[in-house]
PDB file of C-alpha atoms in Angstrom:
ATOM      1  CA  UNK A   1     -16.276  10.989 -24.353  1.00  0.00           C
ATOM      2  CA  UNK A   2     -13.687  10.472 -21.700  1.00  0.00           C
ATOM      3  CA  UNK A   3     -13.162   7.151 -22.300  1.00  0.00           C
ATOM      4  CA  UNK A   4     -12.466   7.599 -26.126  1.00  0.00           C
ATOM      5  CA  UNK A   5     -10.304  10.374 -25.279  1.00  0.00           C
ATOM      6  CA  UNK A   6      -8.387   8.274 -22.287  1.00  0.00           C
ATOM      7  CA  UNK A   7      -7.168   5.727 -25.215  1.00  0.00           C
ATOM      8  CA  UNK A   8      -4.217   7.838 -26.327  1.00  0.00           C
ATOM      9  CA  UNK A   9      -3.421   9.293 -22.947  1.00  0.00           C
ATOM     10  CA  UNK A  10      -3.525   5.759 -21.382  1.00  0.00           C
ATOM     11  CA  UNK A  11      -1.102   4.389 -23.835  1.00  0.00           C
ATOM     12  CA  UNK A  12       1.120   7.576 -22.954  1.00  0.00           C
ATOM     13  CA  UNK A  13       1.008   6.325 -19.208  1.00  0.00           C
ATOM     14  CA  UNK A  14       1.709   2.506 -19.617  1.00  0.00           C
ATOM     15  CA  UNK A  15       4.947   3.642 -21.714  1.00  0.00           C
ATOM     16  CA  UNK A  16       6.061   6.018 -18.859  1.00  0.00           C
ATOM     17  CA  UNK A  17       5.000   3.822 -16.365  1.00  0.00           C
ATOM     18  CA  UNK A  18       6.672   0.631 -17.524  1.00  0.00           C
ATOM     19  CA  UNK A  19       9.962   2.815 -18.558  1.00  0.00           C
ATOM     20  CA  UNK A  20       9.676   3.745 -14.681  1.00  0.00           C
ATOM     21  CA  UNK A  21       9.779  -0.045 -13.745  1.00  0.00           C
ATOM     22  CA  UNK A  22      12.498  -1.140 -15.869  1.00  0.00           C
ATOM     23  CA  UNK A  23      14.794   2.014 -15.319  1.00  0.00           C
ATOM     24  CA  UNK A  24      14.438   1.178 -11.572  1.00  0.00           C
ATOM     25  CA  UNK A  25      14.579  -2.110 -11.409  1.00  0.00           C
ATOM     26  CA  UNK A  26      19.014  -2.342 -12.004  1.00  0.00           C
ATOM     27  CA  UNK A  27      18.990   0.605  -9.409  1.00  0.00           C
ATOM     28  CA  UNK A  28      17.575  -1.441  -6.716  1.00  0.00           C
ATOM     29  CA  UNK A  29      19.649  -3.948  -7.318  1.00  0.00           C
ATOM     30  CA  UNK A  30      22.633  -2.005  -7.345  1.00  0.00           C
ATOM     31  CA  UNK A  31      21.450   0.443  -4.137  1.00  0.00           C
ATOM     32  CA  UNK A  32      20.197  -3.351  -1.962  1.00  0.00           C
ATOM     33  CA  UNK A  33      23.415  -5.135  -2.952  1.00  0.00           C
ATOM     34  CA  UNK A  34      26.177  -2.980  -2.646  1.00  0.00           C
ATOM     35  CA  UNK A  35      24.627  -0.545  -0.439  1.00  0.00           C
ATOM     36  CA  UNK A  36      22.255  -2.230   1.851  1.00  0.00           C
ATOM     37  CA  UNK A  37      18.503  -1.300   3.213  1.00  0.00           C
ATOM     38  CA  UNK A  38      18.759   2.426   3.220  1.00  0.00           C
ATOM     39  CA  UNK A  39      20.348   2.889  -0.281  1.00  0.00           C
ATOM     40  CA  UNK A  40      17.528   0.257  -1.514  1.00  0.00           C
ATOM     41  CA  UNK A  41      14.788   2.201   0.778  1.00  0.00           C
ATOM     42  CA  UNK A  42      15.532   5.637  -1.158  1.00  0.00           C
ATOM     43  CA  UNK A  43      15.350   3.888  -4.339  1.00  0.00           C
ATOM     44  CA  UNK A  44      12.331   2.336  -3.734  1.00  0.00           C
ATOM     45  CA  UNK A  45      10.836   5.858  -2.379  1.00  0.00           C
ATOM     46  CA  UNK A  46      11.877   7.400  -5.946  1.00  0.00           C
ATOM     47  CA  UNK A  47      10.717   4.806  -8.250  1.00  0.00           C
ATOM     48  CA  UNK A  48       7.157   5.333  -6.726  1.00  0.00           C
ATOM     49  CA  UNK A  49       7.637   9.458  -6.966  1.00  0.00           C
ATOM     50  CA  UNK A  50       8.061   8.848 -10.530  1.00  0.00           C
ATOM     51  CA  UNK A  51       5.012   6.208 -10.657  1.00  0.00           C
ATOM     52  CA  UNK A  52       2.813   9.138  -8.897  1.00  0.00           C
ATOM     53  CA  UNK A  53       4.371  11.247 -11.664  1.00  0.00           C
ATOM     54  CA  UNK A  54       3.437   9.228 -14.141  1.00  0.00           C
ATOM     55  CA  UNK A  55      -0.310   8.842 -12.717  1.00  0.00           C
ATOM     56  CA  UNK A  56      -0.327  12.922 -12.631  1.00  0.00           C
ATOM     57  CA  UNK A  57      -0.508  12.479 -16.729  1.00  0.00           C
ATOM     58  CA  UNK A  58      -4.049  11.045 -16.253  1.00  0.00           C
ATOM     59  CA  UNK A  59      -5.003  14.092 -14.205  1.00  0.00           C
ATOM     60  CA  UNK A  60      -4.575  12.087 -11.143  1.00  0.00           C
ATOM     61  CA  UNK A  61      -3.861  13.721  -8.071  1.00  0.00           C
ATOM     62  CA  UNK A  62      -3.375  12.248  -4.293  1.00  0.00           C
ATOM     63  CA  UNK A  63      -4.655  14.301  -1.052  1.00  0.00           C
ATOM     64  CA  UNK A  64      -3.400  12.687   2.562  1.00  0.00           C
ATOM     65  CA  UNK A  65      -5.510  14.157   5.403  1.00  0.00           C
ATOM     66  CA  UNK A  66      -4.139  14.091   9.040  1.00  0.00           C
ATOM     67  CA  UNK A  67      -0.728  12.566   8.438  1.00  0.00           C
ATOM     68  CA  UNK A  68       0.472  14.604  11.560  1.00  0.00           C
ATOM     69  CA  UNK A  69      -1.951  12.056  13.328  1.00  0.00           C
ATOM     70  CA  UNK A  70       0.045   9.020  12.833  1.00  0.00           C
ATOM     71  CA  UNK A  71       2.731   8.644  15.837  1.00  0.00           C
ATOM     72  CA  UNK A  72       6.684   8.320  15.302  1.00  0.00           C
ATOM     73  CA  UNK A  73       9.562   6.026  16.407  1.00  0.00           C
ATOM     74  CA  UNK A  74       7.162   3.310  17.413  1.00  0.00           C
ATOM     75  CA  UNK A  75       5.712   0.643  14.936  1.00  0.00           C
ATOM     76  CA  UNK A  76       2.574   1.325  12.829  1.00  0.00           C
ATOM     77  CA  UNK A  77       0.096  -0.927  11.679  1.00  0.00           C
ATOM     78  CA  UNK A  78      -2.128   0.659   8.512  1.00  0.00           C
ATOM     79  CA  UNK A  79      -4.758  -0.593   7.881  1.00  0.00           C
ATOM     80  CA  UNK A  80      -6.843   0.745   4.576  1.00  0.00           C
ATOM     81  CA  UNK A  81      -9.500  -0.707   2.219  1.00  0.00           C
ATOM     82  CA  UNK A  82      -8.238  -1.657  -1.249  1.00  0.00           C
ATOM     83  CA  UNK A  83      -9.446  -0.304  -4.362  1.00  0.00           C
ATOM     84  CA  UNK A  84      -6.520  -0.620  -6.618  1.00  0.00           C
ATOM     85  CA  UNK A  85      -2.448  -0.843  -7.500  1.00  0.00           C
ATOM     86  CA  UNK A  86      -2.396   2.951  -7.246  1.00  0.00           C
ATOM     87  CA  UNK A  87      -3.050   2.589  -3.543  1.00  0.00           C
ATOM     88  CA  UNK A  88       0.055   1.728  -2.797  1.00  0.00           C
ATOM     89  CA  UNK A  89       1.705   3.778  -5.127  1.00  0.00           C
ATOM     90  CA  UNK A  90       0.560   6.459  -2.788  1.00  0.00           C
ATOM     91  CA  UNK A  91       1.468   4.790   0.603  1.00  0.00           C
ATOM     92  CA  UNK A  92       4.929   3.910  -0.118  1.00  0.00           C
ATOM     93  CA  UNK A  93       5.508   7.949  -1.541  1.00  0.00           C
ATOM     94  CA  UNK A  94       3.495   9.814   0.888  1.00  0.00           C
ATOM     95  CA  UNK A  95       4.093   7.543   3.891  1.00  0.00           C
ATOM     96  CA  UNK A  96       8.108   6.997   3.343  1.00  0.00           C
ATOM     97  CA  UNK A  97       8.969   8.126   6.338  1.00  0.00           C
ATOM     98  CA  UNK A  98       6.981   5.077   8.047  1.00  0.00           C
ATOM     99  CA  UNK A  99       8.794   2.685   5.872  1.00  0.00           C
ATOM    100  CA  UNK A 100       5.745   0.877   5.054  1.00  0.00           C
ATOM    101  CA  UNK A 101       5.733  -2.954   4.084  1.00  0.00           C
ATOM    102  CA  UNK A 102       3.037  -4.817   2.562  1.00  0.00           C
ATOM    103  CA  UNK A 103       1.106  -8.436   3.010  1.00  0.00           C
ATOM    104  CA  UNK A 104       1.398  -9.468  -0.696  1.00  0.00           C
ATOM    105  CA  UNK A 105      -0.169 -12.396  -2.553  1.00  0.00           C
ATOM    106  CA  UNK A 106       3.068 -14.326  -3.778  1.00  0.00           C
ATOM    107  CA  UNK A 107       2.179 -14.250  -7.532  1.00  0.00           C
ATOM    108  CA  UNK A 108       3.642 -10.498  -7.188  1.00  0.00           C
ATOM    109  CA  UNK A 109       6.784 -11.421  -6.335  1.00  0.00           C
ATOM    110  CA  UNK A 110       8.013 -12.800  -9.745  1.00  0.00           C
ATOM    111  CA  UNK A 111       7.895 -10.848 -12.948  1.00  0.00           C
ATOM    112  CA  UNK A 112       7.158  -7.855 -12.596  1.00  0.00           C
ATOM    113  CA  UNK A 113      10.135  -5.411 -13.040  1.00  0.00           C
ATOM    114  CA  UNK A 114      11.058  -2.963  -9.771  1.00  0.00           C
ATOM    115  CA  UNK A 115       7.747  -4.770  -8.194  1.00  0.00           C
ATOM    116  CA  UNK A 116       8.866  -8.178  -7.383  1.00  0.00           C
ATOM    117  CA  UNK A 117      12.053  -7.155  -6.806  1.00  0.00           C
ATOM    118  CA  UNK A 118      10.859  -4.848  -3.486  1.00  0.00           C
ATOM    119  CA  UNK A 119       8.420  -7.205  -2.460  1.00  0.00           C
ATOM    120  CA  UNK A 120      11.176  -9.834  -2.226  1.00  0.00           C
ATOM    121  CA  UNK A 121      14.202  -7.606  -0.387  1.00  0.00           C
ATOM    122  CA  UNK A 122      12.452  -4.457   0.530  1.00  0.00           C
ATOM    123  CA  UNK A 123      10.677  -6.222   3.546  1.00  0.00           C
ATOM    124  CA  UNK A 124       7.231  -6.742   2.713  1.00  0.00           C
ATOM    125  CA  UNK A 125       6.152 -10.178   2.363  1.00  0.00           C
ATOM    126  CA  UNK A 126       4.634 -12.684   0.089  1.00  0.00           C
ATOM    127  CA  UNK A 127       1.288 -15.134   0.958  1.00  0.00           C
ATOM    128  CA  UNK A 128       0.015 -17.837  -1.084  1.00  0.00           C
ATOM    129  CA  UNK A 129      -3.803 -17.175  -0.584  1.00  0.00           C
ATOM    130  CA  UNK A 130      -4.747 -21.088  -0.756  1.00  0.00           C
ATOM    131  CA  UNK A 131      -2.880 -22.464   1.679  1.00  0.00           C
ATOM    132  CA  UNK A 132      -3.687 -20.221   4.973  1.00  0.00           C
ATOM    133  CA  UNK A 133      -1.383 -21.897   7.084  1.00  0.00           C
ATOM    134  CA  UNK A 134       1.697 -20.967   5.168  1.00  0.00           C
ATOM    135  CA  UNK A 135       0.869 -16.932   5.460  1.00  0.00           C
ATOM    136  CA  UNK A 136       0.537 -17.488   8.959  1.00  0.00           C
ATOM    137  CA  UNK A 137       4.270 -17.620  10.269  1.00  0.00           C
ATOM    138  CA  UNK A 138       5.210 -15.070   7.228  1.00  0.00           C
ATOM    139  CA  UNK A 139       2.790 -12.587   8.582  1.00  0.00           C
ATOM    140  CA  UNK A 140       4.354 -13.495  12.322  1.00  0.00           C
ATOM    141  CA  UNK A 141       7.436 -12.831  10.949  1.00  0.00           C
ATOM    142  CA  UNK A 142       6.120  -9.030   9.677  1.00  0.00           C
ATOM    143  CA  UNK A 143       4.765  -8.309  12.938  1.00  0.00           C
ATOM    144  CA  UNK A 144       8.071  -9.051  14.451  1.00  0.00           C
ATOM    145  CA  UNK A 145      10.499  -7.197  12.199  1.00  0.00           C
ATOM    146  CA  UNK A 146       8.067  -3.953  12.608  1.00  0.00           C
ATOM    147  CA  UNK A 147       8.637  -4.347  16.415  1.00  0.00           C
ATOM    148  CA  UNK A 148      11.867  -4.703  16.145  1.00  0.00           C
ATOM    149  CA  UNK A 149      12.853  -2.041  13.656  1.00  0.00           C
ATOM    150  CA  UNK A 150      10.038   0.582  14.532  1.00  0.00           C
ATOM    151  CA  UNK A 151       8.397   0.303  10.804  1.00  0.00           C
ATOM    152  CA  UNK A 152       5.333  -0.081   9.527  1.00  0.00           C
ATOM    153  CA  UNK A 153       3.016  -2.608   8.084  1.00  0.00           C
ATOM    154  CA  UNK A 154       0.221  -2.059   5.386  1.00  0.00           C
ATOM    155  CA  UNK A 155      -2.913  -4.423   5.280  1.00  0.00           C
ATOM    156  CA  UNK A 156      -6.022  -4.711   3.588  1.00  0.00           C
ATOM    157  CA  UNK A 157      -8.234  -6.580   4.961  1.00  0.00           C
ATOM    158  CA  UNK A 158     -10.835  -6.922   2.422  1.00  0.00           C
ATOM    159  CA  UNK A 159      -8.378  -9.579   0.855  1.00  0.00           C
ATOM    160  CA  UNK A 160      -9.082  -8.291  -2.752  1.00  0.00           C
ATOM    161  CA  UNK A 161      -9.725  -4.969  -4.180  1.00  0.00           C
ATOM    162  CA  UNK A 162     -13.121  -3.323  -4.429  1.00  0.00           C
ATOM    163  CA  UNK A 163     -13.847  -3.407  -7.897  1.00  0.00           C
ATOM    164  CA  UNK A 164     -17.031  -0.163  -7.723  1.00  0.00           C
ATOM    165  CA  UNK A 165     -15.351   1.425  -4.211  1.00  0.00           C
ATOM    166  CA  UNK A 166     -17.919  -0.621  -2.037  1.00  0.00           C
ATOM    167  CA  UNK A 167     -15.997  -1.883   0.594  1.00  0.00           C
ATOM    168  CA  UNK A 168     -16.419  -5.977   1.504  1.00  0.00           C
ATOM    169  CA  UNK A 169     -16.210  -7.731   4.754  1.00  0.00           C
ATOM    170  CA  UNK A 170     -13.173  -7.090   6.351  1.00  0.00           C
ATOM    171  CA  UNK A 171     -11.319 -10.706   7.578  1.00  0.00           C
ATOM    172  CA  UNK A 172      -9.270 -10.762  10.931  1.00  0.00           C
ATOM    173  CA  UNK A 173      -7.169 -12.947  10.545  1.00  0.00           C
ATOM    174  CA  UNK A 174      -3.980 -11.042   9.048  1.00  0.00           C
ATOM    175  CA  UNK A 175      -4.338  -8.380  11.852  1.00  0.00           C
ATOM    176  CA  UNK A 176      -4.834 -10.548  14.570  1.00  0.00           C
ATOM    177  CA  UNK A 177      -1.411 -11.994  13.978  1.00  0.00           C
ATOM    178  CA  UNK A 178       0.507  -8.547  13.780  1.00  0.00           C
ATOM    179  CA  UNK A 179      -1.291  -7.404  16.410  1.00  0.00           C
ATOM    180  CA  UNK A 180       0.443 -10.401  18.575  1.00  0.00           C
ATOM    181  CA  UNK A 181       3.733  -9.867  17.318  1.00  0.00           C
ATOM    182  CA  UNK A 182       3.999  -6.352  17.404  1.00  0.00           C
ATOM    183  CA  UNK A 183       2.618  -5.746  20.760  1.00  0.00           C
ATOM    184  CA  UNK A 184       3.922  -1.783  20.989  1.00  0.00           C
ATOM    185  CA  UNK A 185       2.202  -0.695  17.561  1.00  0.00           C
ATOM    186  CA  UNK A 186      -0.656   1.130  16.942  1.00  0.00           C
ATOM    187  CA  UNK A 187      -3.698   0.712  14.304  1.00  0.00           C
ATOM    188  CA  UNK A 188      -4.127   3.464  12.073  1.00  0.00           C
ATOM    189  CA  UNK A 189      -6.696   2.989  10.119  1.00  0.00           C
ATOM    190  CA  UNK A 190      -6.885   4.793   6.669  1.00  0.00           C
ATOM    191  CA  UNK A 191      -9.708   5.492   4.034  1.00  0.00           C
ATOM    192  CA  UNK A 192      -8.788   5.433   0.796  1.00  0.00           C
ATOM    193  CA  UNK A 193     -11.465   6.869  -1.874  1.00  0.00           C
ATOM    194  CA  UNK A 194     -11.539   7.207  -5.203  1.00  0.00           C
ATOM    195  CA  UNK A 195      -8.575   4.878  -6.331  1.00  0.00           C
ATOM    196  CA  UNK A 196     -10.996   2.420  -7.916  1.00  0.00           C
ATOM    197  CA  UNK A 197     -11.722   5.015 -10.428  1.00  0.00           C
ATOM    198  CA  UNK A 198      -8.650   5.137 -12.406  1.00  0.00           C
ATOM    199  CA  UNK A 199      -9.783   1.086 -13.577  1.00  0.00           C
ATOM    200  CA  UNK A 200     -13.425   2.133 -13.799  1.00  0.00           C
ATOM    201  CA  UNK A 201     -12.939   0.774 -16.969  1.00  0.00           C
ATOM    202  CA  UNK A 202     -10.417  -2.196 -16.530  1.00  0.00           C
ATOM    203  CA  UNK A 203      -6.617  -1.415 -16.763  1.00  0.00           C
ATOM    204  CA  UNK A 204      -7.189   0.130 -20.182  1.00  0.00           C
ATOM    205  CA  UNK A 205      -8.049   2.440 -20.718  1.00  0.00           C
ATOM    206  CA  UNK A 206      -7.600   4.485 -17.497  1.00  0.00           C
ATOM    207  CA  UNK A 207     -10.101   6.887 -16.143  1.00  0.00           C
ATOM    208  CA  UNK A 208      -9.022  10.738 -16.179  1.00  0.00           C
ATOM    209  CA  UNK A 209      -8.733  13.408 -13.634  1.00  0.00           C
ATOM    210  CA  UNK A 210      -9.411  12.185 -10.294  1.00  0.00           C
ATOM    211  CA  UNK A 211      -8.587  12.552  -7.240  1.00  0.00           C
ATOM    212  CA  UNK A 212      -7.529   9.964  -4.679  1.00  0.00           C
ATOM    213  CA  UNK A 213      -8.127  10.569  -0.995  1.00  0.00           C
ATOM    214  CA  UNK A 214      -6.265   9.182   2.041  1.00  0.00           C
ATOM    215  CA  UNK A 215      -7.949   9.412   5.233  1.00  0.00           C
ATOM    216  CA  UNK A 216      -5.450   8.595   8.037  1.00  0.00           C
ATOM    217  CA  UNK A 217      -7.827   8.098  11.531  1.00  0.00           C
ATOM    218  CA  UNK A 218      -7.043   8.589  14.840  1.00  0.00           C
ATOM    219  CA  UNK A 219      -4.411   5.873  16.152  1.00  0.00           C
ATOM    220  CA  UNK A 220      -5.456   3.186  18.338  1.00  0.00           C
ATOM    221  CA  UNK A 221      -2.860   1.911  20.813  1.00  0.00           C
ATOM    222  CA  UNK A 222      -2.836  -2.064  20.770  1.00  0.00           C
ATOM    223  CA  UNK A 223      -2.215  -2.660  24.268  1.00  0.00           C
ATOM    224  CA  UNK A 224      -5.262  -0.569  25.298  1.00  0.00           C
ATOM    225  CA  UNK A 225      -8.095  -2.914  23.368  1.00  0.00           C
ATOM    226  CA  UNK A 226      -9.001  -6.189  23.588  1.00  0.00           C
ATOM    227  CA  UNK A 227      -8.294  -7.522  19.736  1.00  0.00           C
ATOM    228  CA  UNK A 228     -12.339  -7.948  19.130  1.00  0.00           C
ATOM    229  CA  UNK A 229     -12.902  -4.006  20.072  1.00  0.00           C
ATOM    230  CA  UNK A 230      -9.800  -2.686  18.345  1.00  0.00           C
ATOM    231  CA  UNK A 231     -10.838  -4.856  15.426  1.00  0.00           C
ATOM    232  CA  UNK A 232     -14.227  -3.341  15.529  1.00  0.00           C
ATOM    233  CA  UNK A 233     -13.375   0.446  16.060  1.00  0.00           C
ATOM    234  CA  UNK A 234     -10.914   0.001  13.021  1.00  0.00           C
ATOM    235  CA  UNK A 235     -13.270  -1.438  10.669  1.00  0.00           C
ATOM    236  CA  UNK A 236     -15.611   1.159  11.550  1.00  0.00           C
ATOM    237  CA  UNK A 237     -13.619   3.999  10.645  1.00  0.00           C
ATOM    238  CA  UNK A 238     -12.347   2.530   7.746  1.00  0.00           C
ATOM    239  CA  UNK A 239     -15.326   1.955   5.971  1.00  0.00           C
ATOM    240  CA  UNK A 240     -17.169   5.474   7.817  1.00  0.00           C
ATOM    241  CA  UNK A 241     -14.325   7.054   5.861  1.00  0.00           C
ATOM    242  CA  UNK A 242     -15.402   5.583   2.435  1.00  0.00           C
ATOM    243  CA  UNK A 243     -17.871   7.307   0.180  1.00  0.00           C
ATOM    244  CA  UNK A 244     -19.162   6.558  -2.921  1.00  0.00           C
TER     245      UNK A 244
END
């Protein structure tokens, strides 16, 4: 029954949503070009407070749990299983402050109104997934800009999203790198639940009336782990955090 009654409400959402993207998408360019990174920043921060607006038609809502836990003025790196787009809908809202940037697969980064714009200026990067040793310096490069500038960077290590919530093998690779780069940061590993459910069904239609849960864990300080132990202890909480 919820599926057959998630067909009209769906095609409500895709209008807003895509209205959302293409309203945006001249305002970034406007706020990056003749403004610079802040302007851009806020504009970035309202076009997903709309998106989460437009996700609240579905009867979804978002909970964040122990935000006061993540430290300031020193850079962050999150680190979260992946379960689908509306993850980071909910970072880049309810984690502004952080500035958060994301380790992107490059196929994002043309396209896709508001999207690819931000993932090309906003600082976030772009990967191509078959040839490792081009995402190597890019992700060197993120780790050095959130040292730098005190921001934050978002990875999920899982590589792809968890289609049923399970969470797969995490890989190393990505956060060994920022870890190197961005020697000051801390790990904060986060537990996202619940997000896979609004594609139970595919993107359409959309499931109804859940509620997506952020976890934020206790920080880990880089400097006071050897990479194989910090690796471990984030992993672990990360997927402790999950339930299905």
């Amino acid at each position: 029954m919820q599926k057959i009654i998630s067909y009209p409400i769906s095609i409500v959402f895709y209008s807003a949503f895509a209205l959302c993207l293409i309203v945006f998408h001249p305002i970034q360019w406007i706020c990056f070009n003749l403004f610079g990174y802040t302007s851009h920043k806020k504009s970035v921060d309202y076009l997903n407070f709309f998106l989460t607006k437009c996700t609240n038609l579905l009867g979804t809502t978002y909970h964040f749990q122990n935000v006061n836990r993540i430290p300031e003025n020193v850079p962050i790196i999150f680190v979260a299983n992946h379960q689908s787009l509306y993850d980071i809908v909910g970072i880049i809202w309810y984690l502004r402050k952080f500035h958060p940037k994301f380790v992107s697969k490059k196929e994002l980064g043309q396209g896709i109104p508001s999207v690819s714009y931000n993932l090309r200026h906003g600082g976030s990067v772009l990967i191509d997934r078959k040839d490792p040793k081009q995402a190597l310096p890019v992700i060197k490069g993120l780790g050095e800009y959130i040292e730098k500038h005190r921001r934050s960077a978002v990875i999920f290590p899982e590589g792809t999203r968890s289609r049923n919530g399970v969470p797969k093998r995490f890989s190393e690779n990505g956060l060994k790198i920022l870890c190197k780069y961005a020697p000051s940061a801390y790990v904060v590993p986060i537990s996202i639940n619940n997000s896979w459910k609004m594609v139970r069904y595919g993107q359409f239609p959309m499931g109804l009336g859940n509620r997506l849960q952020f976890t934020i864990h206790e920080p880990i300080a880089i400097k006071d782990f050897s990479f194989p132990e910090l690796m471990a202890k984030t992993e672990n909480a990360v997927v402790q955090g999950i339930k299905n």
